[in-house]
Coordinates of C-alpha atoms in Angstrom, one line a residue:
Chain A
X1 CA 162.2 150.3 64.3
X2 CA 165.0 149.1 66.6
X3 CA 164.7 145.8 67.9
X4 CA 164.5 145.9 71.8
X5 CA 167.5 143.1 73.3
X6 CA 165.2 141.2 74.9
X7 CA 165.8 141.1 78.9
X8 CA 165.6 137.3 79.0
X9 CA 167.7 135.1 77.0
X10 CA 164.8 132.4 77.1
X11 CA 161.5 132.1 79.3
X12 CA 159.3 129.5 81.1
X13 CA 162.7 127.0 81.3
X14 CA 165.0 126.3 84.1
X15 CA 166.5 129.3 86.3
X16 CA 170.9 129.3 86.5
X17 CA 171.1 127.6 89.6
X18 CA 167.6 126.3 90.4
X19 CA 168.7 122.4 89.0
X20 CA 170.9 122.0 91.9
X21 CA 170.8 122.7 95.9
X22 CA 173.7 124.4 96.9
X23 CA 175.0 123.5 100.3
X24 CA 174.4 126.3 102.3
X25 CA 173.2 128.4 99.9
X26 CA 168.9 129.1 100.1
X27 CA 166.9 125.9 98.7
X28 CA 166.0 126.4 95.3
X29 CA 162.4 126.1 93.7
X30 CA 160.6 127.4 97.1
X31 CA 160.2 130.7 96.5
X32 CA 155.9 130.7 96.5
X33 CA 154.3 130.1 99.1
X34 CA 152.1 126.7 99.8
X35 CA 148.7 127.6 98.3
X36 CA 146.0 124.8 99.5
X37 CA 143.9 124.1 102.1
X38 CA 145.1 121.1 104.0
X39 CA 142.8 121.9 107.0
X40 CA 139.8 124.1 107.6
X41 CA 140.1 127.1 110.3
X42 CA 137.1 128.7 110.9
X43 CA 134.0 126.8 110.4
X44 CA 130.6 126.6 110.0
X45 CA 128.5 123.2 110.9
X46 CA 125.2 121.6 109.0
X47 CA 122.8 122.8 106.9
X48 CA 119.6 121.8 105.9
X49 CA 117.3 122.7 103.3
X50 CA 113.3 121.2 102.6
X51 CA 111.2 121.3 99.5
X52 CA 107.9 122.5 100.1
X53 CA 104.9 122.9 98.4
X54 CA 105.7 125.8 96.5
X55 CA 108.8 126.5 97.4
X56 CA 112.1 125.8 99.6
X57 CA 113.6 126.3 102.8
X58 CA 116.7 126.9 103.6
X59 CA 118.7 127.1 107.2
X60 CA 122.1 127.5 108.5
X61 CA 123.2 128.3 112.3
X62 CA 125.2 131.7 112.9
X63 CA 128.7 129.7 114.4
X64 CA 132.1 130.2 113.0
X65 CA 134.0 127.7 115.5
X66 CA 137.7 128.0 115.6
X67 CA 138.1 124.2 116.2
X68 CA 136.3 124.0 119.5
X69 CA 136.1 127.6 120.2
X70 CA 132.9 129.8 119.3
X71 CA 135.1 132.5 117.7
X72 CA 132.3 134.2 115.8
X73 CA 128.2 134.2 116.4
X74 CA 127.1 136.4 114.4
X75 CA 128.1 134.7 111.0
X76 CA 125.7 134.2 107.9
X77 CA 126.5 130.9 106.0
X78 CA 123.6 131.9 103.7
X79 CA 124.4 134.0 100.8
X80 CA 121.5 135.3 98.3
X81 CA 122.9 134.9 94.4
X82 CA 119.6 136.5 93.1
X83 CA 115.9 136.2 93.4
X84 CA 115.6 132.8 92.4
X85 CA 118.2 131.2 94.4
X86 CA 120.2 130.9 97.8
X87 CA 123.3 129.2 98.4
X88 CA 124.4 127.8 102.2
X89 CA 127.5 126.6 103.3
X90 CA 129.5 124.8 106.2
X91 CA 133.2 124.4 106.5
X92 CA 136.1 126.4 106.0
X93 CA 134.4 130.2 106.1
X94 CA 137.7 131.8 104.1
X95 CA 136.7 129.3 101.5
X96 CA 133.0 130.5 101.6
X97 CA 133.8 133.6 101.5
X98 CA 136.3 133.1 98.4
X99 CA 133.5 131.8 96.4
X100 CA 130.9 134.1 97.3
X101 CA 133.3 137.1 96.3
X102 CA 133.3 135.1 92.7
X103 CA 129.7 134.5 92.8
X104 CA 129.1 137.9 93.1
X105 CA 131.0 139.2 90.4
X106 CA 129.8 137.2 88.5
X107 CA 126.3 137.8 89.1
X108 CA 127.1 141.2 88.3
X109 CA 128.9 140.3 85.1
X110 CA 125.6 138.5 83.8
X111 CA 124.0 141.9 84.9
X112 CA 125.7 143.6 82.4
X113 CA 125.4 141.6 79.7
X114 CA 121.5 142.7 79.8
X115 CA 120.2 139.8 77.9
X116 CA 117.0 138.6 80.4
X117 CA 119.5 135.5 81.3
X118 CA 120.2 135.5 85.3
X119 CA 121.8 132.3 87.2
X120 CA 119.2 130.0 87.6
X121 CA 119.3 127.1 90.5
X122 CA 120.5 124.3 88.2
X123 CA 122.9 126.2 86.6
X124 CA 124.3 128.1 89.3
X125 CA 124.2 124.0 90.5
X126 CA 126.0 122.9 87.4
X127 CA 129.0 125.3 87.8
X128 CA 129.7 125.0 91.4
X129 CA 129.7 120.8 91.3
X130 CA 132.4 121.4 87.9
X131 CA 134.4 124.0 90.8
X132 CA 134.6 121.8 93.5
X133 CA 135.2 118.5 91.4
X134 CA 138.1 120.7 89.6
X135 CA 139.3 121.9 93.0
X136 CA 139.7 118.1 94.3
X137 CA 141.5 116.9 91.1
X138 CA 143.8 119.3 91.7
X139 CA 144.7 118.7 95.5
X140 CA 143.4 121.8 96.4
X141 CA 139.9 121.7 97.1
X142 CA 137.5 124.5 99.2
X143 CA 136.7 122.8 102.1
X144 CA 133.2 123.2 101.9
X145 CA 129.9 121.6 101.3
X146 CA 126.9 123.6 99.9
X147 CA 123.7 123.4 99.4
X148 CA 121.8 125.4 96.4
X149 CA 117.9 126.1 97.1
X150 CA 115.9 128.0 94.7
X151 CA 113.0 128.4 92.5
X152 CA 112.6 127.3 88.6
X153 CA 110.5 126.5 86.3
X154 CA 107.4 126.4 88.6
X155 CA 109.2 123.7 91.1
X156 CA 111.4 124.1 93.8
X157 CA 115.7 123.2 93.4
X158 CA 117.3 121.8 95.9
X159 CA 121.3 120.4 95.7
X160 CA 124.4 119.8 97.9
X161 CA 127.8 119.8 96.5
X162 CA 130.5 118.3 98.5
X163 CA 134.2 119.6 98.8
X164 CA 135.5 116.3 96.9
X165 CA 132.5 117.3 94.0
X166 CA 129.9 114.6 95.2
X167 CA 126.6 116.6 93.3
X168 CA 122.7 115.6 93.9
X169 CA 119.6 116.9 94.4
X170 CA 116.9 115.8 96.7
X171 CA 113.5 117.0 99.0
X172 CA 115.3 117.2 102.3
X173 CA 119.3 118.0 102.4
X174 CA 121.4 118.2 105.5
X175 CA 125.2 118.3 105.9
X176 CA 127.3 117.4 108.3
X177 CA 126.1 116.8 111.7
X178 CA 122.5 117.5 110.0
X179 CA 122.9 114.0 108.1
X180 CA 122.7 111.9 111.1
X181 CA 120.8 113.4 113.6
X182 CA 118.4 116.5 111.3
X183 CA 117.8 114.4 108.1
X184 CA 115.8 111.0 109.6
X185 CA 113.8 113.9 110.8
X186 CA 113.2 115.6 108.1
X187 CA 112.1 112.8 105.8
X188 CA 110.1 111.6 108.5
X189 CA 108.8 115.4 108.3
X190 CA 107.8 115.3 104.8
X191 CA 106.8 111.2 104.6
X192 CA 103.4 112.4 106.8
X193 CA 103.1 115.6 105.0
X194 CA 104.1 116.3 101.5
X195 CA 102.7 119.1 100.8
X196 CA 103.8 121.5 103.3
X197 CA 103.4 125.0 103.5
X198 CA 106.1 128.2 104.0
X199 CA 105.4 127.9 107.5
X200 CA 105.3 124.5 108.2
X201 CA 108.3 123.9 106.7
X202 CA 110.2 126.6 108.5
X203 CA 108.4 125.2 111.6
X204 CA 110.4 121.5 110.8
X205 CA 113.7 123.3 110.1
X206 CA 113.6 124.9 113.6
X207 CA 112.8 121.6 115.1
X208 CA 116.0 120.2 113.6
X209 CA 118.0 122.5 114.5
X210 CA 116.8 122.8 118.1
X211 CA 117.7 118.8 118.5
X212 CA 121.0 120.0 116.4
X213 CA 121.5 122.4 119.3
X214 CA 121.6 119.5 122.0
X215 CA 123.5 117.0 120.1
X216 CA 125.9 119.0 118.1
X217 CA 128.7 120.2 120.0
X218 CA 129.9 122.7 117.6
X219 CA 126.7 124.4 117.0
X220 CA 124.4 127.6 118.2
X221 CA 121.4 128.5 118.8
X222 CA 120.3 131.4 116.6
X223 CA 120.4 130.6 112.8
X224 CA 118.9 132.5 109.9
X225 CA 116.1 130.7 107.0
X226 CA 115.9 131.7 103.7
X227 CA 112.0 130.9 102.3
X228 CA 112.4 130.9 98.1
X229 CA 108.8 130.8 96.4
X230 CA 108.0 131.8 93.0
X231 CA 107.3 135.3 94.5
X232 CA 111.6 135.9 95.8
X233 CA 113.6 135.0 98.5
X234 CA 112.8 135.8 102.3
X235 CA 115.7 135.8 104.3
X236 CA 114.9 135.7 108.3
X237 CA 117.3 136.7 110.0
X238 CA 118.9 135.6 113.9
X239 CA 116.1 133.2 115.0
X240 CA 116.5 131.7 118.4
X241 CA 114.8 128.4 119.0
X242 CA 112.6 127.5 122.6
X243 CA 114.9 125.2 124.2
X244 CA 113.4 122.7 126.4
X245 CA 115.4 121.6 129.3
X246 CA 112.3 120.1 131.2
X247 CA 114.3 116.9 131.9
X248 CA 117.3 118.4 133.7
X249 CA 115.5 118.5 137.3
X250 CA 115.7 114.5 136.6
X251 CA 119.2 114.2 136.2
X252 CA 121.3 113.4 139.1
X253 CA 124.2 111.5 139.1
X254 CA 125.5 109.0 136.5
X255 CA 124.2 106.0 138.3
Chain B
X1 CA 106.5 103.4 136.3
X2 CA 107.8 101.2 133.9
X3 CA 110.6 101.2 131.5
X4 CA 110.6 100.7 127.2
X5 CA 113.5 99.0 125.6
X6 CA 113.9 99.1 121.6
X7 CA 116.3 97.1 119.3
X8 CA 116.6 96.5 115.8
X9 CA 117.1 93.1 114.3
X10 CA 120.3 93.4 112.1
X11 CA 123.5 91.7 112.9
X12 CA 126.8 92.8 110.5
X13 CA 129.6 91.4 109.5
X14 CA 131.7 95.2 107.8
X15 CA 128.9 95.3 105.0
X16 CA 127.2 92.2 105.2
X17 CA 124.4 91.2 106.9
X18 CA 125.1 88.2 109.1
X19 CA 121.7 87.8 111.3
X20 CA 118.7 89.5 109.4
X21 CA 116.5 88.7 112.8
X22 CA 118.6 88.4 115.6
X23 CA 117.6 89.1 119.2
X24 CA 119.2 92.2 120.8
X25 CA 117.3 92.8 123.9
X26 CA 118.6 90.4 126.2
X27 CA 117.4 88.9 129.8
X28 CA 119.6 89.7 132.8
X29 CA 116.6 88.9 135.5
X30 CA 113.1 88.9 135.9
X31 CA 113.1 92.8 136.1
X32 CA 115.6 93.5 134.2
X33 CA 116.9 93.3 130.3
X34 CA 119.7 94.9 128.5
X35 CA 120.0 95.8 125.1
X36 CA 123.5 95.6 123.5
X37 CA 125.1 97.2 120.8
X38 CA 128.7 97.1 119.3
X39 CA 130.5 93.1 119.2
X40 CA 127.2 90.7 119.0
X41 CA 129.3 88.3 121.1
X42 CA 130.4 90.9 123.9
X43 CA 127.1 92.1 124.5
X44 CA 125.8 88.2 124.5
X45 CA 128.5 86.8 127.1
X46 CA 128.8 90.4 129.1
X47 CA 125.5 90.0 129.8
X48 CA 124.7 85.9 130.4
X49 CA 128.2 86.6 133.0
X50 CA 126.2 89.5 135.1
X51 CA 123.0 87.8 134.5
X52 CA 124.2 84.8 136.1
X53 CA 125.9 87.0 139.1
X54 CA 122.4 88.5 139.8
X55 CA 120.9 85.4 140.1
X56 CA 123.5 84.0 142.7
X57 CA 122.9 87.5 144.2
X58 CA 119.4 86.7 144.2
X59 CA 119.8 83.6 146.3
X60 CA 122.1 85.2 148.5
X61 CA 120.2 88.1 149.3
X62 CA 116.5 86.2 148.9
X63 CA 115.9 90.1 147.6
X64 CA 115.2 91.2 143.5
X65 CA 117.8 92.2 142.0
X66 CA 118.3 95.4 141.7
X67 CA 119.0 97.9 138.9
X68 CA 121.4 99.4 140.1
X69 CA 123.3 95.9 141.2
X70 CA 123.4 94.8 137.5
X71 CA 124.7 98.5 136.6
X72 CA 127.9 98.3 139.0
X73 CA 128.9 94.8 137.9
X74 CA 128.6 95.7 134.4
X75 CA 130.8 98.4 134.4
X76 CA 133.3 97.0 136.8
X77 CA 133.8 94.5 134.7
X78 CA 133.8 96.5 131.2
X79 CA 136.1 99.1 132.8
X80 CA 138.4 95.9 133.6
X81 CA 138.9 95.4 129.7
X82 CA 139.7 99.3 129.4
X83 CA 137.5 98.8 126.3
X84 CA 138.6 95.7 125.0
X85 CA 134.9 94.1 125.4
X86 CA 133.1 96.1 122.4
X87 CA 129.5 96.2 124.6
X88 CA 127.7 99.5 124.8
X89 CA 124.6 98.8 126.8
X90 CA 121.3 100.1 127.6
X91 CA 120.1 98.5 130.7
X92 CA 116.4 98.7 132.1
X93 CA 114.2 97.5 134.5
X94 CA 112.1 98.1 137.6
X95 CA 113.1 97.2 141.2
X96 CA 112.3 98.5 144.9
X97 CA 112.9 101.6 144.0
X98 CA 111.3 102.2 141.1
X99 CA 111.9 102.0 137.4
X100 CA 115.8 103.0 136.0
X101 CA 117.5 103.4 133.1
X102 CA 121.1 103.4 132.1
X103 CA 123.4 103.6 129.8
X104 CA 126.7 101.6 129.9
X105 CA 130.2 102.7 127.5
X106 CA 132.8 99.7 127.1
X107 CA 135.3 101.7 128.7
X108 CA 133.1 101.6 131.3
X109 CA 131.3 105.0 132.1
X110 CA 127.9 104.8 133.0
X111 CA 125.0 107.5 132.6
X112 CA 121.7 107.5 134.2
X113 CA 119.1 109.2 132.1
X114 CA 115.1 109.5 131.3
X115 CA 116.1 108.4 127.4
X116 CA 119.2 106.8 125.9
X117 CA 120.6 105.5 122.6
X118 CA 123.6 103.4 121.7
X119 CA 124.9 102.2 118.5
X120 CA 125.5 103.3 115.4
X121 CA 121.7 104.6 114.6
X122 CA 122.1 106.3 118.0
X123 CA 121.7 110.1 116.4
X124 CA 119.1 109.0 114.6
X125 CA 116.7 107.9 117.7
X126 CA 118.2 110.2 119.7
X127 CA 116.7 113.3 117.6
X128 CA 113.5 111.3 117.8
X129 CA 113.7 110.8 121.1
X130 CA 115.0 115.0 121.7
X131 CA 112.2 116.3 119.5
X132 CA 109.4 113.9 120.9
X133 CA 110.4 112.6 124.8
X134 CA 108.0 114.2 127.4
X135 CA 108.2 113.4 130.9
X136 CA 105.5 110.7 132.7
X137 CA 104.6 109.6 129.1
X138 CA 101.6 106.7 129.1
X139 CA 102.8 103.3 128.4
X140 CA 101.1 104.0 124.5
X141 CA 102.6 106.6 124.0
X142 CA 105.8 105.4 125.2
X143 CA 105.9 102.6 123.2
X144 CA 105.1 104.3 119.9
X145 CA 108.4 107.0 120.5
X146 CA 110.6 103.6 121.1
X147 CA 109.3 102.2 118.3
X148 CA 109.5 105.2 116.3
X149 CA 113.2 105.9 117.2
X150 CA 114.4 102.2 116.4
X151 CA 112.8 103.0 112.9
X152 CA 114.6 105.8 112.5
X153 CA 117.5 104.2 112.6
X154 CA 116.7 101.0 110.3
X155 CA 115.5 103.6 107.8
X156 CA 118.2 106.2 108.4
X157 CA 121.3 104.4 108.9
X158 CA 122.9 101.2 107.2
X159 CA 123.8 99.3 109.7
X160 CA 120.4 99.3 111.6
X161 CA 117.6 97.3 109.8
X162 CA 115.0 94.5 109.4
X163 CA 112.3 94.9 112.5
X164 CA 111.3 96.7 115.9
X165 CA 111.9 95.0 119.1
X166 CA 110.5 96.2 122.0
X167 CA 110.5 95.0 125.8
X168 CA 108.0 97.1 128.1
X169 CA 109.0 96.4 131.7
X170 CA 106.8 97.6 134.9
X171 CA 106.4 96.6 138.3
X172 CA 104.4 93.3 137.7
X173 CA 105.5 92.0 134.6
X174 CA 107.5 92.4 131.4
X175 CA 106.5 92.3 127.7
X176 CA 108.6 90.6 125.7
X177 CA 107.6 91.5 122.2
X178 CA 109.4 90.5 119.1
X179 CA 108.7 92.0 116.8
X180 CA 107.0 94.5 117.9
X181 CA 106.7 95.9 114.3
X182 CA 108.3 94.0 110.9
X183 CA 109.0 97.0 109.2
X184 CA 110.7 94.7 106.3
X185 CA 109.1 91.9 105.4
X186 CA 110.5 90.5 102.4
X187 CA 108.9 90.8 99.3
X188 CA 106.5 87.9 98.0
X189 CA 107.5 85.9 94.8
X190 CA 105.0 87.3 92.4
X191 CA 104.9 85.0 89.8
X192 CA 106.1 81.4 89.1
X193 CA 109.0 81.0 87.0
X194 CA 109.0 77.5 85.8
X195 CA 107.5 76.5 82.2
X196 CA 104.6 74.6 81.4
X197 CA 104.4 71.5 80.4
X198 CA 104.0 71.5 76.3
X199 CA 106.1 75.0 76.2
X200 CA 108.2 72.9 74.6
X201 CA 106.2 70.7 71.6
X202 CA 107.4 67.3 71.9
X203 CA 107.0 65.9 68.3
X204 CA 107.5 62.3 68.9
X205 CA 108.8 59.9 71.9
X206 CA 110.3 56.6 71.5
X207 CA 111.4 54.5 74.6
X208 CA 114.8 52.1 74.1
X209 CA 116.3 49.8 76.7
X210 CA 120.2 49.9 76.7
X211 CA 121.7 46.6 76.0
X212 CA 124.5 45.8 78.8
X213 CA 126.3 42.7 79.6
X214 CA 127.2 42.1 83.1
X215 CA 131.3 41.9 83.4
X216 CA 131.7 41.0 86.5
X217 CA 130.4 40.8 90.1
X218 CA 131.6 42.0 93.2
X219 CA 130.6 41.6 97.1
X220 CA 131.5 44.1 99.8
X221 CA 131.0 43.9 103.1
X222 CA 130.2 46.8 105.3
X223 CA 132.7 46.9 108.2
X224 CA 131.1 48.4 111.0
X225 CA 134.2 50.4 112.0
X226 CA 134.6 52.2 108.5
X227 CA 130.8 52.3 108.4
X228 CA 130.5 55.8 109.6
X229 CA 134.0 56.8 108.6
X230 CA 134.7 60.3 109.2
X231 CA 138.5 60.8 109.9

């Protein structure tokens, strides 16, 4: 066969005229475009999961801010992987929604290899601290923190994974805002009872995130629960806490 | 009718602690006490300075103070420094006019509220406080949600710790009490850790006087103006 004169005289070494800038001429070595996330754009604010008797909970608030704006309030930051497990996040939405596109393929990828195996909690856990820990060590990271809930091996999971790839597991998670103001609540919550049921549980979650609703300025009141027990995953949907604002008649004034 | 101050008992230097059990509710008058949070030294000297003013008021007036009073001249005075004095205040206490509670920012803005937090376990008592406050609570139950708040912060938050304080103040009297609840009391010493006498077998002992000759002698006198030198 004829040999084919190959169209490049070498590859992956330096292009004529990329060694040295040109005065005047276009600068050389910026022809893609910056590709990481220095700032998050749309977000979401904290979530906070419980471990329950026999299962978890799982909540997240329905607000994409655009920095102080509430852009969006209708958003889920809960996404179901499968039966067994439910993944929420806050930050940067675009990233969320980056990773939940992957998720899903992949889910679908394990599908078809129709061996019985399906993501489980801790491994779905496993891979998404290695993603986010990669993603930092290379200055680029998805500006997100989530937390995985689900059901294994006759116990409840429950795990947060940070954008800079910080990974653990405990009974009561909450990000963000939720660490300071939902999460002395919640272990208070589960100190006096530890073995909760569905309801109560959900019933704690909704109490945090009422007292999230007056002291977290970028936050909403309507948020969806996800309930994983051995039987699936429940996901309730647009759930508007009773706001009490008893105390307003005796405010007047700042002194 | 009747006010409930909390504090904690920690005092930090960055990450250590300085004070494991110092006193953060502090007098201003007879009706009136102020917790402090932020610079342990602001908060002291802001209020012993208003503290004293009120009680020159006091004789000026022949009236108590009120809580107002103590309010203004707080905040006149921290929005003086522009923020420079590091005090963020709760201030309580009954008067003429009933019982009031406030909230003071070093820059000097003021807030007058039915429940208020300050310091850096402030979101953690302040859900506590959100989830649980009720208005015209009983003095019990009161007292129970202050303290419940304070230990939300020593439990939740690192630089809040060590016990309750609380300081329940009506219209006749005030109840100073610290602690109101040791929350950490430092573990006791279980065991002993010295050895026994005969852990060791002593298999024989033999006394000896050192022979020393005396080389010379000396006499000093004590001067009484180098007696106590300490230049």
């Amino acid at each position: 066969m004829e040999s084919l004169l190959p169209t490049e005289l070498w590859r992956n070494g330096p292009q004529p005229g990329s060694l040295y800038n040109f005065p005047g001429g276009k600068i050389a070595g910026h022809n893609e475009p910056v590709k990481r996330t220095m700032y998050p754009i749309v977000t979401g604010t904290s979530v906070l999961g419980l471990k329950f008797k026999d299962g978890v909970v799982l909540a997240a608030d329905k607000l994409g801010s655009y920095g102080s704006m509430a852009k969006f309030r209708d958003l889920t930051r809960l996404l179901k992987v499968n039966d067994q497990t439910v993944v929420g996040a806050g930050g940067d939405y675009a990233d969320y929604q980056f990773l939940t596109e992957i998720i899903e393929q992949r889910v679908i990828e394990e599908e078809c290899l129709n061996d019985g195996f399906g993501y489980t909690p801790s491994s779905l856990f496993s891979w998404l601290t290695r993603v986010m820990y990669n993603r930092r060590s290379n200055i680029n990271p998805l500006w997100n923190t989530y937390v995985v809930a689900g059901w294994q091996k006759g116990e409840g999971f429950l795990g947060y994974v940070d954008k800079i790839g910080t990974a653990y597991q405990a009974p009561t998670i909450a990000t963000g805002y939720g660490a300071y103001i939902a999460q002395p609540l919640l272990r208070e919550a589960l100190e006096k009872n530890p073995n909760m049921t569905a309801e109560q549980a959900a019933e704690q979650l909704d109490r945090c995130l009422k007292v999230l609703y007056y002291r977290d300025a970028r936050s909403l009141n309507k948020y969806d629960l996800a309930i994983i027990t051995k039987d699936g995953v429940e996901i309730r949907s647009s759930i508007v806490s009773k706001t009490n604002w008893e105390i307003a008649h005796m405010i007047k004034g700042y002194e | 009718d009747g006010v409930v101050l909390g504090a904690d008992t920690r005092a930090t230097e960055d990450t250590v602690v300085a004070d494991k059990n110092c006193s953060k509710i502090h007098y201003l008058a007879d009706n009136m006490y102020c917790c402090g949070a932020g610079t342990a030294a602001d908060t002291e000297m802001t209020t012993q300075m208003i503290a004293s003013q009120l009680e020159l008021h006091k004789l000026n007036t022949g009236r108590t103070p009120r809580v107002t009073t103590a309010n203004r001249l707080l905040k006149q005075m921290l929005f003086r420094y522009q923020g420079h004095i590091s005090a963020a205040l709760v201030l309580g206490g009954v008067d003429v006019t009933g019982p009031h509670l406030y909230s003071i920012h070093p820059h000097g803005s003021t807030d007058k509220l039915p429940y208020v937090t300050m310091g850096s376990g402030s979101l953690a008592a302040m859900a506590t406080f959100e989830d649980r406050f009720k208005p015209n609570m009983e003095k019990a139950e009161a007292m129970k949600l202050v303290r419940d708040a304070i230990a939300a912060g020593i439990f939740n938050d690192l630089g809040s710790g060590s016990n309750v304080d609380l300081c329940v103040i009506t219209k006749d009297k005030v109840e100073y009490l610290r602690p109101f609840d040791e929350a950490n009391i430092k573990g006791k010493r279980e065991g002993n850790y010295g050895f026994k006498r005969g852990t060791t077998a002593i298999l024989s002992t033999e006394v000896k006087k050192i022979p020393f000759d005396i080389v010379s002698t000396q006499v000093v006198t004590s001067r009484s103006d180098s007696a106590m030198d300490t230049a």
